Amino acid sequence: MLLEAVYHQPKSQYAYAYDNETLHIRVRTGRGDMDRVSIVWGDKYHFTEDTVTTTDMYIFAQDELFDYYQAEVKPPFRRFAYAFRFEKGSRTVFWNETGFTEGKLASGGVGMLWSPSGMFEFPFLNETDVARPPEWVKDAVFYQIFPERFENGDPSLTPEGAEAWTPDAVPQRDNFFGGDLQGVINRLDYLQDLGITCIYFTPFFEAYSNHKYDTIDYLKVDPQFGDNEKAKELVEKAHEKGIRVMLDAVFNHSGYYFPPFQDVLKHGKYSRFRDWFHIRSYPLANDPLNYDTFGFVPEMPKLNTEHPEVKAYLLETARYWIEDIGADGWRLDVANEVDHRFWREFRDVVKTANPDAYILGEIWHNSLAWLGGDQFDAVMNYPVTNSILDFFVKDEIDAENFMGRLDAIQVSYPKQANEAAFNLLDSHDTPRLLTIADGNKKRMKLAALFQLTFTGAPCIYYGDEVGMDGGADPGCRKPMIWDETAQDHDLFGFYKDMIALRKENRAFRDGSFQFLSAEKGADTVVYERSDEKNRFVILMNKGSRRQKVRLADEAGRTYEEVFGSRSAEVKNRRLD
Amino acid sequence: MLLEAVYHQPKSQYAYAYDNETLHIRVRTGRGDMDRVSIVWGDKYHFTEDTVTTTDMYIFAQDELFDYYQAEVKPPFRRFAYAFRFEKGSRTVFWNETGFTEGKLASGGVGMLWSPSGMFEFPFLNETDVARPPEWVKDAVFYQIFPERFENGDPSLTPEGAEAWTPDAVPQRDNFFGGDLQGVINRLDYLQDLGITCIYFTPFFEAYSNHKYDTIDYLKVDPQFGDNEKAKELVEKAHEKGIRVMLDAVFNHSGYYFPPFQDVLKHGKYSRFRDWFHIRSYPLANDPLNYDTFGFVPEMPKLNTEHPEVKAYLLETARYWIEDIGADGWRLDVANEVDHRFWREFRDVVKTANPDAYILGEIWHNSLAWLGGDQFDAVMNYPVTNSILDFFVKDEIDAENFMGRLDAIQVSYPKQANEAAFNLLDSHDTPRLLTIADGNKKRMKLAALFQLTFTGAPCIYYGDEVGMDGGADPGCRKPMIWDETAQDHDLFGFYKDMIALRKENRAFRDGSFQFLSAEKGADTVVYERSDEKNRFVILMNKGSRRQKVRLADEAGRTYEEVFGSRSAEVKNRRLD
């Protein structure tokens, strides 16, 4: 046994409450190392050889180096003391906090009278600590709208010097096209037809730039887009069509023209707003920077989210758009650079305003520290983005590696965070999917199909569905193509069908996910998604040649085509 | 390289802020596996081959299976992106979130324009998130008092039927001896003479039992002990002598005679307090229990700390004793079974009342989930208790195992939590140290010496210092021996000297700790504690035979005896 490979951490993604009754317990071992892994558990106040239960664990994920085992358990009194039992050949090893012991479960230490010492513990399942993302997120199909570029519905608001809204328009860092909220209202039918159930808006609050990530007033719709009444109308009309609305909270930093920052620029250390930012000396200077900023951008001063006035202002912002305007969630820009303490208070405010609001962090790296139930419901799932792109689109990894990376992500977080994850393939921050695919629509479709059939909520970047392309910012921010002669109708039909498939079948949203084939060097993957009602088997081949795949235990099963009317039985190990 | 042994988790005990400028980064490898480990790091917004820094890591802890490396770094803009570099022979492997790569650092994924993708990140060091236990705890020597058994200072309060306060008194589960707060006031000089700087009181709030863990009124001193004025007088007089006071918060459960519980017993589901507890059906029943309790004790109903009224009551309790009475901290009984959310609010209330108050959780198992800076300052350090007892007292493990277990604890938590840990060897919950040692005073002294020279604040259980013995509860709760003819003066002198040594030398409280010798099968350990001023080398032999130990790199050093006037130089590899 490779004991160095064995890993577990109590009260982490390896031991968490999934709901008010159920704990998920995981343990990692070397790949293929163990014959059998089980968990020996009981109530810490009544833990004897007679009262403990032994529960088998199953491999629920694998990567290159490791097997990850899981078991789901329901401790009757919500207290859970446990150890692991590993079996390999004739050898049995137990593991708890006292270490590994051969053959028998050890306890150690002075202990209390009535309790074993040295066990791992999940001491009590308190309901308030259970991470519970909103149920609707599992069922959602998101659509990201960059407001300046989706549709011009009110020409009276169009900025002076705005460029013509044509399919061949060229977005620049600083040009405008005239998109606005009325434009989105006008196109709600389009979104409903496509099957969208939630719009994610990049910021539409008053700001200087075209991307509006440099906020001037967090409580006001940018006049180029409309006003707060229009935002409320938009939310209400979207809700009528079964479409929710998620907004973008840029709380890490303000814009250059944010009045408190202007006040500091003007009055320096005498400004009453000086502590709203992180300033090291006066007057403010750029080279070297003597105040904290987003990246090294002097125009985006980092907000001091530890300051009571800043907190009050931003938390009122958080409340206002949810409670007064009716928005259904917040996507948190640069969420990882704001203090955890702020996000805990933010969560309280948002969930008080609407317990069903979705809190989504923009974090590009491992996000465990934000997903304990006290901060975010989920994060933007860039590790999944990258895995899908690397396998289907860029052809950089093989099926085995693809499976390993996706499985590793499943292990990185509690299950509920993965179920509510925000799975995107591109955005206003990246090149468009079709461009990453070098215009190869087949690869693009494979990537989108995987995204739309995987665990977690998919998000489509506006216009991908009609074949829009574009490189990194600003290229990916072209005005939406509404000219039907310039739209890709085949692609639109594909997206519409796949979205409908996901929405019509719970198995794709809430069912189990398992790879059936993902071999070393292979271009093909096969996976299943199933619930009590249906079992879907998806076979995907990203190569240019016809492939055969071998699946275990399929003999005698009958398959029906999802898009088509054929059905066939597996006979003589073949499905024809 | 044994890649399966390599472990790191961002934003955990493996990557945390130690102060407002400094990050501690740790990584685990197989024992003895690597020649060199370093960290490659930079600012995520300016991360290129030219701008990254490479910092060597050092082995700061070892156990049977692993080496644990650490480096301390100060990222200039408080943002930190990083990867690890492992070297062994001619092989170099880099590791970041994209996985292991041979020879060169990989980045992967779509990334943003200005940032590397796939690095580990500590995205921003926000001051408010830094775990910062009170500075005074490092310097403290605690003394645990069980109020009913320390001293009877006011006979008018002594309960009817109290037994005689004699050295051979026999404590029972339900008898009384008449200890009270005036008694403690009377003995403050004694504690000052011993060198104590903080008293930890088990509960003295109104309750039914002699141990007072079954609270009736959290805002009132038990009439057997005095009143709130007396408590305030005690705190003030202790403070005058440089002695702080920590109280015991039993917030997991109330007592049977807690009026809200009595109300539920009487009115069942019609009680307005029914939601103060976790009740599954009415009327309340014991067999089977239909409500949550501490352990399976029907008389200790678990409080619903999610309920707003319960929270308000307990949080007012937390505030009152700190702010109005002047107590210096709270020890939290059964802290692990109360919800994390409650403890976060509790911390806010307590630290607002007194930012220097100490918050100490009673947790017997791995406590990482409570030590992130948002809940407790530290926990009762039972893993250290057990290691010291197993090695010095019970003779169950060898020096190598002892070192491995202590080192593993250092790795389990951020450094500041270990520095503020509460290191006890016994308590009202365990047999007394002398009894665990089967009366062997030499072993007891070795254990106490180690405790008093180790990282973390030591706590002496009342009476250990005068040679009191006693088995598990109730045996360990004898009335304090004040009869000087029955006290062990040698032991008292030993404790007093060792406490003075610790207090006089910062190296023992705040210095580095390192084992110099701890070999397989050995009865001897050698360790050093040092700061800028002094270096102490402690050699301990728990065996009955004279031992030689070999230390590296000591040639030419001169040693002075701590207790004595001799000094000697290491010559020809000998110190005589």
Tab-separated table of N, CA and C in Angstrom, chain B residues 272-357:
chain	number	residue	atom	x	y	z
B	272	ARG	N	-43.230	28.831	24.362
B	272	ARG	CA	-42.668	29.813	23.426
B	272	ARG	C	-41.170	29.597	23.246
B	273	PHE	N	-40.575	28.679	24.028
B	273	PHE	CA	-39.150	28.392	23.923
B	273	PHE	C	-38.861	27.105	23.141
B	274	ARG	N	-39.892	26.525	22.540
B	274	ARG	CA	-39.688	25.219	21.910
B	274	ARG	C	-38.580	25.247	20.858
B	275	ASP	N	-38.445	26.368	20.172
B	275	ASP	CA	-37.418	26.409	19.130
B	275	ASP	C	-36.035	26.798	19.655
B	276	TRP	N	-35.940	26.967	20.942
B	276	TRP	CA	-34.618	27.195	21.531
B	276	TRP	C	-33.797	25.896	21.559
B	277	PHE	N	-34.473	24.783	21.319
B	277	PHE	CA	-33.803	23.471	21.360
B	277	PHE	C	-34.080	22.744	20.049
B	278	HIS	N	-33.503	21.566	19.921
B	278	HIS	CA	-33.746	20.757	18.722
B	278	HIS	C	-34.646	19.594	19.127
B	279	ILE	N	-35.950	19.776	18.928
B	279	ILE	CA	-36.912	18.799	19.428
B	279	ILE	C	-37.615	18.142	18.248
B	280	ARG	N	-37.685	16.818	18.277
B	280	ARG	CA	-38.275	16.107	17.149
B	280	ARG	C	-39.739	15.743	17.368
B	281	SER	N	-40.162	15.625	18.619
B	281	SER	CA	-41.580	15.349	18.897
B	281	SER	C	-41.883	15.680	20.354
B	282	TYR	N	-43.180	15.733	20.662
B	282	TYR	CA	-43.616	16.090	22.023
B	282	TYR	C	-44.508	14.989	22.573
B	283	PRO	N	-44.568	14.822	23.907
B	283	PRO	CA	-43.718	15.478	24.899
B	283	PRO	C	-42.285	14.956	24.821
B	284	LEU	N	-41.372	15.660	25.473
B	284	LEU	CA	-39.979	15.230	25.469
B	284	LEU	C	-39.863	13.861	26.133
B	285	ALA	N	-39.039	13.009	25.563
B	285	ALA	CA	-38.863	11.665	26.108
B	285	ALA	C	-37.389	11.273	26.055
B	286	ASN	N	-37.014	10.385	26.951
B	286	ASN	CA	-35.600	10.002	27.072
B	286	ASN	C	-35.263	8.718	26.327
B	287	ASP	N	-36.284	7.860	26.127
B	287	ASP	CA	-35.946	6.542	25.615
B	287	ASP	C	-36.978	6.114	24.602
B	288	PRO	N	-36.720	6.303	23.319
B	288	PRO	CA	-35.511	6.950	22.811
B	288	PRO	C	-35.609	8.471	22.954
B	289	LEU	N	-34.450	9.094	23.006
B	289	LEU	CA	-34.373	10.546	23.095
B	289	LEU	C	-35.040	11.172	21.868
B	290	ASN	N	-35.947	12.086	22.089
B	290	ASN	CA	-36.558	12.759	20.930
B	290	ASN	C	-36.158	14.234	20.836
B	291	TYR	N	-35.037	14.542	21.467
B	291	TYR	CA	-34.477	15.893	21.286
B	291	TYR	C	-32.960	15.777	21.375
B	292	ASP	N	-32.247	16.752	20.807
B	292	ASP	CA	-30.787	16.694	20.796
B	292	ASP	C	-30.232	17.094	22.154
B	293	THR	N	-29.175	16.405	22.541
B	293	THR	CA	-28.548	16.647	23.837
B	293	THR	C	-27.035	16.634	23.683
B	294	PHE	N	-26.347	17.025	24.753
B	294	PHE	CA	-24.913	16.765	24.801
B	294	PHE	C	-24.752	15.268	25.025
B	295	GLY	N	-23.958	14.615	24.181
B	295	GLY	CA	-23.835	13.165	24.276
B	295	GLY	C	-25.229	12.559	24.255
B	296	PHE	N	-25.463	11.648	25.163
B	296	PHE	CA	-26.821	11.104	25.294
B	296	PHE	C	-27.385	11.449	26.667
B	297	VAL	N	-27.010	12.622	27.173
B	297	VAL	CA	-27.405	13.041	28.512
B	297	VAL	C	-28.692	13.870	28.430
B	298	PRO	N	-29.825	13.305	28.839
B	298	PRO	CA	-31.108	14.019	28.688
B	298	PRO	C	-31.135	15.341	29.445
B	299	GLU	N	-30.321	15.442	30.505
B	299	GLU	CA	-30.330	16.642	31.335
B	299	GLU	C	-29.541	17.793	30.716
B	300	MET	N	-28.901	17.555	29.589
B	300	MET	CA	-28.135	18.617	28.950
B	300	MET	C	-28.636	18.832	27.529
B	301	PRO	N	-29.784	19.509	27.389
B	301	PRO	CA	-30.379	19.704	26.062
B	301	PRO	C	-29.529	20.643	25.205
B	302	LYS	N	-29.304	20.220	23.979
B	302	LYS	CA	-28.526	21.044	23.046
B	302	LYS	C	-29.298	22.309	22.703
B	303	LEU	N	-28.621	23.446	22.777
B	303	LEU	CA	-29.241	24.723	22.422
B	303	LEU	C	-29.281	24.901	20.912
B	304	ASN	N	-30.349	25.502	20.433
B	304	ASN	CA	-30.448	25.816	19.004
B	304	ASN	C	-29.777	27.160	18.750
B	305	THR	N	-28.492	27.107	18.508
B	305	THR	CA	-27.711	28.337	18.333
B	305	THR	C	-27.957	28.989	16.967
B	306	GLU	N	-28.893	28.431	16.194
B	306	GLU	CA	-29.313	29.100	14.957
B	306	GLU	C	-30.502	30.026	15.226
B	307	HIS	N	-31.124	29.903	16.407
B	307	HIS	CA	-32.330	30.671	16.697
B	307	HIS	C	-31.959	32.088	17.146
B	308	PRO	N	-32.611	33.099	16.569
B	308	PRO	CA	-32.218	34.493	16.853
B	308	PRO	C	-32.252	34.832	18.346
B	309	GLU	N	-33.237	34.346	19.081
B	309	GLU	CA	-33.309	34.678	20.505
B	309	GLU	C	-32.197	34.003	21.297
B	310	VAL	N	-31.920	32.753	20.957
B	310	VAL	CA	-30.833	32.035	21.635
B	310	VAL	C	-29.509	32.737	21.350
B	311	LYS	N	-29.326	33.073	20.097
B	311	LYS	CA	-28.100	33.788	19.721
B	311	LYS	C	-27.966	35.084	20.495
B	312	ALA	N	-29.062	35.853	20.531
B	312	ALA	CA	-29.008	37.149	21.207
B	312	ALA	C	-28.642	36.959	22.676
B	313	TYR	N	-29.236	35.954	23.309
B	313	TYR	CA	-28.976	35.705	24.731
B	313	TYR	C	-27.517	35.292	24.957
B	314	LEU	N	-27.038	34.372	24.155
B	314	LEU	CA	-25.669	33.883	24.359
B	314	LEU	C	-24.632	34.941	23.966
B	315	LEU	N	-24.943	35.710	22.946
B	315	LEU	CA	-23.990	36.746	22.535
B	315	LEU	C	-23.940	37.878	23.560
B	316	GLU	N	-25.081	38.159	24.177
B	316	GLU	CA	-25.074	39.144	25.266
B	316	GLU	C	-24.250	38.594	26.444
B	317	THR	N	-24.375	37.316	26.702
B	317	THR	CA	-23.538	36.674	27.719
B	317	THR	C	-22.054	36.862	27.379
B	318	ALA	N	-21.735	36.581	26.135
B	318	ALA	CA	-20.334	36.703	25.696
B	318	ALA	C	-19.829	38.128	25.914
B	319	ARG	N	-20.652	39.101	25.574
B	319	ARG	CA	-20.260	40.495	25.720
B	319	ARG	C	-20.150	40.899	27.184
B	320	TYR	N	-21.183	40.551	27.960
B	320	TYR	CA	-21.289	41.013	29.341
B	320	TYR	C	-20.049	40.684	30.172
B	321	TRP	N	-19.638	39.431	30.147
B	321	TRP	CA	-18.533	39.025	31.031
B	321	TRP	C	-17.202	39.625	30.597
B	322	ILE	N	-17.095	39.911	29.318
B	322	ILE	CA	-15.856	40.545	28.844
B	322	ILE	C	-15.910	42.047	29.114
B	323	GLU	N	-16.983	42.686	28.664
B	323	GLU	CA	-17.020	44.144	28.698
B	323	GLU	C	-17.366	44.674	30.092
B	324	ASP	N	-18.372	44.115	30.723
B	324	ASP	CA	-18.833	44.669	31.996
B	324	ASP	C	-18.054	44.115	33.190
B	325	ILE	N	-17.634	42.864	33.112
B	325	ILE	CA	-16.931	42.259	34.251
B	325	ILE	C	-15.414	42.298	34.057
B	326	GLY	N	-14.977	42.355	32.805
B	326	GLY	CA	-13.540	42.524	32.563
B	326	GLY	C	-12.764	41.246	32.311
B	327	ALA	N	-13.473	40.146	32.068
B	327	ALA	CA	-12.765	38.887	31.785
B	327	ALA	C	-11.953	39.028	30.498
B	328	ASP	N	-10.923	38.176	30.375
B	328	ASP	CA	-9.944	38.325	29.296
B	328	ASP	C	-10.067	37.280	28.201
B	329	GLY	N	-11.052	36.414	28.340
B	329	GLY	CA	-11.192	35.422	27.291
B	329	GLY	C	-12.257	34.407	27.625
B	330	TRP	N	-12.554	33.598	26.621
B	330	TRP	CA	-13.541	32.531	26.757
B	330	TRP	C	-12.933	31.230	26.284
B	331	ARG	N	-13.114	30.215	27.102
B	331	ARG	CA	-12.861	28.845	26.667
B	331	ARG	C	-14.231	28.290	26.298
B	332	LEU	N	-14.333	27.667	25.146
B	332	LEU	CA	-15.639	27.284	24.598
B	332	LEU	C	-15.840	25.788	24.729
B	333	ASP	N	-16.764	25.418	25.572
B	333	ASP	CA	-17.034	24.012	25.843
B	333	ASP	C	-17.706	23.339	24.646
B	334	VAL	N	-17.302	22.122	24.332
B	334	VAL	CA	-17.877	21.362	23.206
B	334	VAL	C	-18.010	22.273	21.985
B	335	ALA	N	-16.967	23.018	21.749
B	335	ALA	CA	-17.003	24.045	20.705
B	335	ALA	C	-17.276	23.468	19.322
B	336	ASN	N	-16.884	22.224	19.125
B	336	ASN	CA	-16.978	21.626	17.790
B	336	ASN	C	-18.401	21.250	17.397
B	337	GLU	N	-19.324	21.233	18.356
B	337	GLU	CA	-20.688	20.808	18.005
B	337	GLU	C	-21.633	21.994	17.788
B	338	VAL	N	-21.135	23.191	18.000
B	338	VAL	CA	-21.918	24.401	17.756
B	338	VAL	C	-21.622	24.870	16.329
B	339	ASP	N	-22.586	25.511	15.688
B	339	ASP	CA	-22.387	25.880	14.286
B	339	ASP	C	-21.307	26.950	14.107
B	340	HIS	N	-20.614	26.825	12.982
B	340	HIS	CA	-19.544	27.781	12.664
B	340	HIS	C	-20.081	29.202	12.577
B	341	ARG	N	-21.265	29.323	12.055
B	341	ARG	CA	-21.863	30.641	11.891
B	341	ARG	C	-22.001	31.348	13.242
B	342	PHE	N	-22.440	30.595	14.253
B	342	PHE	CA	-22.548	31.176	15.585
B	342	PHE	C	-21.186	31.663	16.065
B	343	TRP	N	-20.168	30.846	15.876
B	343	TRP	CA	-18.842	31.237	16.386
B	343	TRP	C	-18.297	32.466	15.672
B	344	ARG	N	-18.634	32.641	14.405
B	344	ARG	CA	-18.168	33.845	13.705
B	344	ARG	C	-18.793	35.087	14.333
B	345	GLU	N	-20.080	35.011	14.639
B	345	GLU	CA	-20.733	36.164	15.270
B	345	GLU	C	-20.205	36.351	16.688
B	346	PHE	N	-19.997	35.252	17.378
B	346	PHE	CA	-19.432	35.295	18.725
B	346	PHE	C	-18.083	36.025	18.712
B	347	ARG	N	-17.241	35.681	17.748
B	347	ARG	CA	-15.943	36.332	17.657
B	347	ARG	C	-16.094	37.847	17.490
B	348	ASP	N	-17.007	38.244	16.621
B	348	ASP	CA	-17.214	39.678	16.409
B	348	ASP	C	-17.600	40.367	17.716
B	349	VAL	N	-18.521	39.762	18.435
B	349	VAL	CA	-18.999	40.365	19.684
B	349	VAL	C	-17.854	40.453	20.703
B	350	VAL	N	-17.137	39.375	20.871
B	350	VAL	CA	-16.074	39.331	21.884
B	350	VAL	C	-14.942	40.289	21.530
B	351	LYS	N	-14.529	40.282	20.267
B	351	LYS	CA	-13.390	41.120	19.880
B	351	LYS	C	-13.783	42.604	19.840
B	352	THR	N	-15.058	42.868	19.645
B	352	THR	CA	-15.516	44.256	19.745
B	352	THR	C	-15.456	44.706	21.204
B	353	ALA	N	-15.860	43.819	22.104
B	353	ALA	CA	-15.823	44.144	23.533
B	353	ALA	C	-14.380	44.302	24.001
B	354	ASN	N	-13.500	43.472	23.506
B	354	ASN	CA	-12.082	43.558	23.857
B	354	ASN	C	-11.237	42.858	22.794
B	355	PRO	N	-10.585	43.638	21.941
B	355	PRO	CA	-9.831	43.040	20.830
B	355	PRO	C	-8.747	42.086	21.322
B	356	ASP	N	-8.370	42.209	22.584
B	356	ASP	CA	-7.309	41.385	23.147
B	356	ASP	C	-7.839	40.148	23.867
B	357	ALA	N	-9.131	39.916	23.794
B	357	ALA	CA	-9.690	38.727	24.447
B	357	ALA	C	-9.263	37.471	23.689
